[in-house]
Amino acid sequence: MFSNLFQKKRGTWKDDALAGLTTAFALVPGSIAFAFVAGVPPISGLYAAFLICLITAATGGRPGMISSAAGSLAVVMVALVAEGNRRGGEGAGFEYLLLAVVLMGVIQVIIGALKLGRLIRLVPHPVMMGFVNGLAIVVFLSQLKMFRERDGAVVGDWLQGAPLLVMCGLVALTMAIVYVLPRFTKKVPSSLVAIIVVSLVAAFGISTQTVGDLSSVKGAFPTPHLPKVPWTWHTFAFVLPYAFILALVGLIETLMTLQLIDEITETRGKGNREALSLGAANIITGFFRGMGGCALVGESLINIGSGGRGRMSGVFAALALLVFILFASPLIDRIPIAALTGVMFVVVIATFEWSTFRTIGKVPLSDILVIAAVTGITVWQDLAIAVISGVVLSALVFAWKSAKHVRLSVVKDTDGERIYQLEGLLYFGSVRDFAERFKPAADPARVVVDFHQARVCDMSALEAIRALAERYRKIGKTLEVRHLSPDCRRMLADAQGLMEISVAEDDLEYLVARIAGKA
């Protein structure tokens, strides 16, 4: 049903321009709303949307991805702004935030320069599915707030009666146009047509909430601004922890969004380049009164679904935002919130991994639990905690399963010698089972453990070998390990300060390490 929204295709300048314009419309209410959440002026969110979208689109590592002011960052910023206001008076919190945005950018540039963006490859697919599902739910819940009475930052009661019916009707009309129009023509983005049509319908005397009810987008061209904070060590000590959290949250959301866009477009972005670009964008934004930001899943999918594939789609979106701010605010302020909400509902439906329900009973239960955990934590806390928790949980599941795949068998048994063959990974999760399989009292005087089908992975494994050798030594017997891989031999050689190792070349292919525990 939704396959026509995201198709693998080459972009054109026309596609990028129309997609960028559509995305710009979607960025306006979100940027304003996130500014309200953070407790900063609405124009700060719009400045961040313009600058970050422009810079990351032009220089980033993922063409077609949209970055802007983000709700995941706003919920962290609100605490910083509130504490800053208590420290320096009303308005001081915003200045502290600008410094935090600059430092956030610096941290992201360092991460990109160290090429740590590649660590995103360690995120398992169940975590990715949970991330996408969680974000879809978060976006859906955020759009439900648009069904409340609003007067700027003040949120009132739920809509009732005629206003609610009008809102639902316009949302339904928007969604219908988005789904139906592509069956007749794909020359223009259906989301853009839906926004224009619903705006024209509302213009004929229909009373409904508009963008202007949130805040006017009118503003001046962003100018340089040095954060007005005390430039002391105490200031940096206060701001830096927030900056570090913001940097990680923003970068994780950006890299996860990059992976999602990679899957949709069947291309590959450059994570480290995106980290450098996002960091530079946040540094510049902080010096131009912008609240900072990162990649947005919803707006990126709107752009991709509208045909945006190249860098110019993001550049057009940023330039359109600037035009809105400087010249077109009277028109943009009249766009019904219902039109933008309808577009976001379509994105939510297309984003959610409905195949998750089909995997139940067909994939390991542990994977289902990881998906559910990441989805729940994303909604309950934030995506950074969710992704990290998902990776840790997946690693524990892997460790538990791998620990069950250590096998020990006897390949030679004589009166004076017994040779065991070990298969699997010897690491912290499997060392207990490894140790319990040996019975030194029942073994002959010389015992050999063949590691040809096994790997020594960590210090726990080394300690297990040392402890086992000590058990044999105490009863006057000898333990040898052989057929170690080169990396295993290096680990044993590096551990000579922890155990006595005498290495003998018993054959041409392998080294035999004789292990004796230190007395």
mmCIF file of C-alpha atoms in Angstrom, residues 225-421:
data_model
loop_
_atom_site.group_PDB
_atom_site.id
_atom_site.type_symbol
_atom_site.label_atom_id
_atom_site.label_comp_id
_atom_site.label_asym_id
_atom_site.label_seq_id
_atom_site.Cartn_x
_atom_site.Cartn_y
_atom_site.Cartn_z
ATOM 1 C CA HIS A 225 26.076 36.624 17.850
ATOM 2 C CA LEU A 226 28.584 35.746 20.566
ATOM 3 C CA PRO A 227 26.846 34.027 23.511
ATOM 4 C CA LYS A 228 26.567 36.512 26.376
ATOM 5 C CA VAL A 229 27.820 34.293 29.185
ATOM 6 C CA PRO A 230 30.676 34.617 31.687
ATOM 7 C CA TRP A 231 33.644 33.071 29.891
ATOM 8 C CA THR A 232 34.933 31.246 32.963
ATOM 9 C CA TRP A 233 35.789 27.691 33.876
ATOM 10 C CA HIS A 234 32.601 27.457 35.962
ATOM 11 C CA THR A 235 30.517 28.284 32.899
ATOM 12 C CA PHE A 236 32.142 25.548 30.840
ATOM 13 C CA ALA A 237 31.838 23.080 33.730
ATOM 14 C CA PHE A 238 28.094 23.813 33.809
ATOM 15 C CA VAL A 239 27.497 23.663 30.058
ATOM 16 C CA LEU A 240 29.843 20.862 28.969
ATOM 17 C CA PRO A 241 27.854 17.896 30.407
ATOM 18 C CA TYR A 242 24.744 19.089 28.543
ATOM 19 C CA ALA A 243 26.794 19.610 25.384
ATOM 20 C CA PHE A 244 28.148 16.070 25.594
ATOM 21 C CA ILE A 245 24.658 14.568 25.991
ATOM 22 C CA LEU A 246 23.307 16.715 23.147
ATOM 23 C CA ALA A 247 26.196 15.682 20.906
ATOM 24 C CA LEU A 248 25.614 11.966 21.504
ATOM 25 C CA VAL A 249 21.819 12.156 21.172
ATOM 26 C CA GLY A 250 22.065 14.215 17.987
ATOM 27 C CA LEU A 251 24.735 12.022 16.440
ATOM 28 C CA ILE A 252 22.999 8.747 17.253
ATOM 29 C CA GLU A 253 19.714 9.981 15.765
ATOM 30 C CA THR A 254 21.573 11.277 12.712
ATOM 31 C CA LEU A 255 23.502 8.075 12.052
ATOM 32 C CA MET A 256 20.445 5.897 12.611
ATOM 33 C CA THR A 257 18.468 8.074 10.186
ATOM 34 C CA LEU A 258 21.345 7.798 7.711
ATOM 35 C CA GLN A 259 21.138 4.005 7.884
ATOM 36 C CA LEU A 260 17.390 4.134 7.326
ATOM 37 C CA ILE A 261 17.756 6.357 4.246
ATOM 38 C CA ASP A 262 20.506 4.033 2.990
ATOM 39 C CA GLU A 263 18.086 1.104 3.145
ATOM 40 C CA ILE A 264 15.285 2.998 1.405
ATOM 41 C CA THR A 265 17.420 4.373 -1.438
ATOM 42 C CA GLU A 266 19.720 1.320 -1.653
ATOM 43 C CA THR A 267 22.748 3.580 -1.525
ATOM 44 C CA ARG A 268 25.402 4.139 1.110
ATOM 45 C CA GLY A 269 26.026 7.339 3.033
ATOM 46 C CA LYS A 270 29.206 8.384 4.818
ATOM 47 C CA GLY A 271 28.709 8.457 8.571
ATOM 48 C CA ASN A 272 31.975 10.152 9.515
ATOM 49 C CA ARG A 273 31.495 12.872 6.929
ATOM 50 C CA GLU A 274 27.963 13.459 8.221
ATOM 51 C CA ALA A 275 29.305 13.744 11.780
ATOM 52 C CA LEU A 276 31.839 16.360 10.666
ATOM 53 C CA SER A 277 29.195 18.264 8.713
ATOM 54 C CA LEU A 278 26.645 18.171 11.544
ATOM 55 C CA GLY A 279 29.265 19.344 14.026
ATOM 56 C CA ALA A 280 30.286 22.252 11.809
ATOM 57 C CA ALA A 281 26.625 23.146 11.287
ATOM 58 C CA ASN A 282 25.965 23.239 15.029
ATOM 59 C CA ILE A 283 29.047 25.368 15.688
ATOM 60 C CA ILE A 284 27.913 27.929 13.116
ATOM 61 C CA THR A 285 24.291 27.765 14.280
ATOM 62 C CA GLY A 286 25.291 28.452 17.879
ATOM 63 C CA PHE A 287 26.962 31.690 16.757
ATOM 64 C CA PHE A 288 23.820 32.730 14.814
ATOM 65 C CA ARG A 289 21.218 32.343 17.593
ATOM 66 C CA GLY A 290 20.109 28.893 16.436
ATOM 67 C CA MET A 291 19.092 26.201 18.931
ATOM 68 C CA GLY A 292 21.070 23.438 17.190
ATOM 69 C CA GLY A 293 19.747 20.224 15.737
ATOM 70 C CA CYS A 294 20.322 16.896 14.026
ATOM 71 C CA ALA A 295 18.791 14.678 11.342
ATOM 72 C CA LEU A 296 15.016 14.179 11.456
ATOM 73 C CA VAL A 297 13.453 10.881 10.400
ATOM 74 C CA GLY A 298 10.014 12.298 9.585
ATOM 75 C CA GLU A 299 11.166 15.223 7.468
ATOM 76 C CA SER A 300 13.837 13.083 5.779
ATOM 77 C CA LEU A 301 11.183 10.577 4.756
ATOM 78 C CA ILE A 302 8.953 13.387 3.477
ATOM 79 C CA ASN A 303 11.854 14.580 1.345
ATOM 80 C CA ILE A 304 12.681 11.089 0.049
ATOM 81 C CA GLY A 305 9.015 10.263 -0.511
ATOM 82 C CA SER A 306 8.571 13.509 -2.468
ATOM 83 C CA GLY A 307 11.400 12.587 -4.842
ATOM 84 C CA GLY A 308 14.329 14.339 -3.167
ATOM 85 C CA ARG A 309 17.527 12.369 -3.727
ATOM 86 C CA GLY A 310 20.321 14.884 -4.242
ATOM 87 C CA ARG A 311 21.979 17.494 -2.063
ATOM 88 C CA MET A 312 19.954 20.229 -3.708
ATOM 89 C CA SER A 313 16.726 18.939 -2.119
ATOM 90 C CA GLY A 314 18.038 19.926 1.313
ATOM 91 C CA VAL A 315 19.513 23.154 -0.038
ATOM 92 C CA PHE A 316 16.154 24.070 -1.621
ATOM 93 C CA ALA A 317 14.395 23.276 1.670
ATOM 94 C CA ALA A 318 16.758 25.566 3.571
ATOM 95 C CA LEU A 319 16.433 28.399 1.052
ATOM 96 C CA ALA A 320 12.645 28.038 1.061
ATOM 97 C CA LEU A 321 12.699 28.373 4.856
ATOM 98 C CA LEU A 322 14.734 31.557 4.545
ATOM 99 C CA VAL A 323 12.220 32.947 2.048
ATOM 100 C CA PHE A 324 9.410 32.060 4.460
ATOM 101 C CA ILE A 325 11.175 33.896 7.285
ATOM 102 C CA LEU A 326 12.054 37.034 5.320
ATOM 103 C CA PHE A 327 9.216 37.498 2.835
ATOM 104 C CA ALA A 328 6.430 34.903 2.840
ATOM 105 C CA SER A 329 5.342 34.838 6.478
ATOM 106 C CA PRO A 330 1.799 36.183 5.740
ATOM 107 C CA LEU A 331 1.152 33.170 3.481
ATOM 108 C CA ILE A 332 2.917 30.533 5.585
ATOM 109 C CA ASP A 333 1.139 31.685 8.744
ATOM 110 C CA ARG A 334 -2.196 30.796 7.063
ATOM 111 C CA ILE A 335 -1.333 27.154 6.294
ATOM 112 C CA PRO A 336 -3.689 24.915 8.295
ATOM 113 C CA ILE A 337 -2.021 22.785 10.944
ATOM 114 C CA ALA A 338 -4.299 19.978 9.740
ATOM 115 C CA ALA A 339 -2.523 19.846 6.364
ATOM 116 C CA LEU A 340 0.896 19.383 7.942
ATOM 117 C CA THR A 341 -0.477 16.940 10.508
ATOM 118 C CA GLY A 342 -1.989 14.840 7.716
ATOM 119 C CA VAL A 343 1.364 14.662 5.931
ATOM 120 C CA MET A 344 3.064 13.592 9.157
ATOM 121 C CA PHE A 345 0.446 10.881 9.742
ATOM 122 C CA VAL A 346 1.252 9.469 6.303
ATOM 123 C CA VAL A 347 4.943 9.476 7.242
ATOM 124 C CA VAL A 348 4.153 7.675 10.513
ATOM 125 C CA ILE A 349 2.240 4.928 8.695
ATOM 126 C CA ALA A 350 4.994 4.513 6.108
ATOM 127 C CA THR A 351 7.784 4.617 8.705
ATOM 128 C CA PHE A 352 6.478 2.022 11.132
ATOM 129 C CA GLU A 353 7.875 -1.447 10.425
ATOM 130 C CA TRP A 354 4.575 -3.322 10.148
ATOM 131 C CA SER A 355 6.554 -6.433 9.256
ATOM 132 C CA THR A 356 7.486 -6.568 12.944
ATOM 133 C CA PHE A 357 4.194 -8.312 13.684
ATOM 134 C CA ARG A 358 4.846 -10.927 10.985
ATOM 135 C CA THR A 359 8.202 -11.806 12.535
ATOM 136 C CA ILE A 360 6.579 -12.991 15.769
ATOM 137 C CA GLY A 361 7.044 -16.755 15.955
ATOM 138 C CA LYS A 362 9.384 -16.732 12.944
ATOM 139 C CA VAL A 363 12.518 -15.209 14.480
ATOM 140 C CA PRO A 364 14.146 -15.874 17.872
ATOM 141 C CA LEU A 365 12.182 -14.560 20.844
ATOM 142 C CA SER A 366 15.245 -12.604 21.958
ATOM 143 C CA ASP A 367 15.083 -10.496 18.773
ATOM 144 C CA ILE A 368 11.397 -9.736 19.372
ATOM 145 C CA LEU A 369 12.202 -8.670 22.933
ATOM 146 C CA VAL A 370 14.998 -6.379 21.697
ATOM 147 C CA ILE A 371 12.638 -4.748 19.181
ATOM 148 C CA ALA A 372 9.984 -4.244 21.866
ATOM 149 C CA ALA A 373 12.508 -2.924 24.399
ATOM 150 C CA VAL A 374 14.040 -0.383 22.011
ATOM 151 C CA THR A 375 10.589 0.743 20.857
ATOM 152 C CA GLY A 376 9.371 1.184 24.435
ATOM 153 C CA ILE A 377 12.488 2.996 25.672
ATOM 154 C CA THR A 378 12.421 5.336 22.650
ATOM 155 C CA VAL A 379 8.884 6.376 23.582
ATOM 156 C CA TRP A 380 9.463 6.391 27.326
ATOM 157 C CA GLN A 381 12.910 8.016 27.487
ATOM 158 C CA ASP A 382 14.815 9.009 24.334
ATOM 159 C CA LEU A 383 16.372 7.344 21.337
ATOM 160 C CA ALA A 384 19.988 7.579 22.556
ATOM 161 C CA ILE A 385 19.215 5.566 25.693
ATOM 162 C CA ALA A 386 17.054 3.223 23.613
ATOM 163 C CA VAL A 387 19.746 2.480 21.022
ATOM 164 C CA ILE A 388 22.493 2.016 23.602
ATOM 165 C CA SER A 389 20.221 -0.233 25.683
ATOM 166 C CA GLY A 390 19.326 -2.229 22.571
ATOM 167 C CA VAL A 391 22.971 -2.747 21.616
ATOM 168 C CA VAL A 392 23.849 -3.824 25.170
ATOM 169 C CA LEU A 393 20.867 -6.174 25.321
ATOM 170 C CA SER A 394 21.756 -7.683 21.925
ATOM 171 C CA ALA A 395 25.355 -8.156 23.051
ATOM 172 C CA LEU A 396 24.215 -9.949 26.209
ATOM 173 C CA VAL A 397 21.935 -12.197 24.170
ATOM 174 C CA PHE A 398 24.832 -12.999 21.820
ATOM 175 C CA ALA A 399 27.136 -13.707 24.758
ATOM 176 C CA TRP A 400 24.566 -15.998 26.362
ATOM 177 C CA LYS A 401 23.984 -17.940 23.146
ATOM 178 C CA SER A 402 27.689 -18.175 22.308
ATOM 179 C CA ALA A 403 28.450 -19.540 25.767
ATOM 180 C CA LYS A 404 26.326 -22.598 24.924
ATOM 181 C CA HIS A 405 28.402 -23.422 21.861
ATOM 182 C CA VAL A 406 31.662 -24.422 23.561
ATOM 183 C CA ARG A 407 32.349 -28.100 22.942
ATOM 184 C CA LEU A 408 35.110 -30.284 24.367
ATOM 185 C CA SER A 409 35.884 -33.718 22.944
ATOM 186 C CA VAL A 410 38.676 -36.288 23.432
ATOM 187 C CA VAL A 411 40.601 -36.949 20.199
ATOM 188 C CA LYS A 412 43.446 -39.098 21.632
ATOM 189 C CA ASP A 413 43.668 -41.033 24.878
ATOM 190 C CA THR A 414 46.666 -43.096 26.028
ATOM 191 C CA ASP A 415 48.063 -44.090 29.399
ATOM 192 C CA GLY A 416 50.383 -41.087 29.556
ATOM 193 C CA GLU A 417 48.593 -38.475 27.458
ATOM 194 C CA ARG A 418 45.100 -37.223 26.693
ATOM 195 C CA ILE A 419 44.341 -34.705 23.934
ATOM 196 C CA TYR A 420 41.179 -32.608 24.094
ATOM 197 C CA GLN A 421 39.824 -30.595 21.172
#
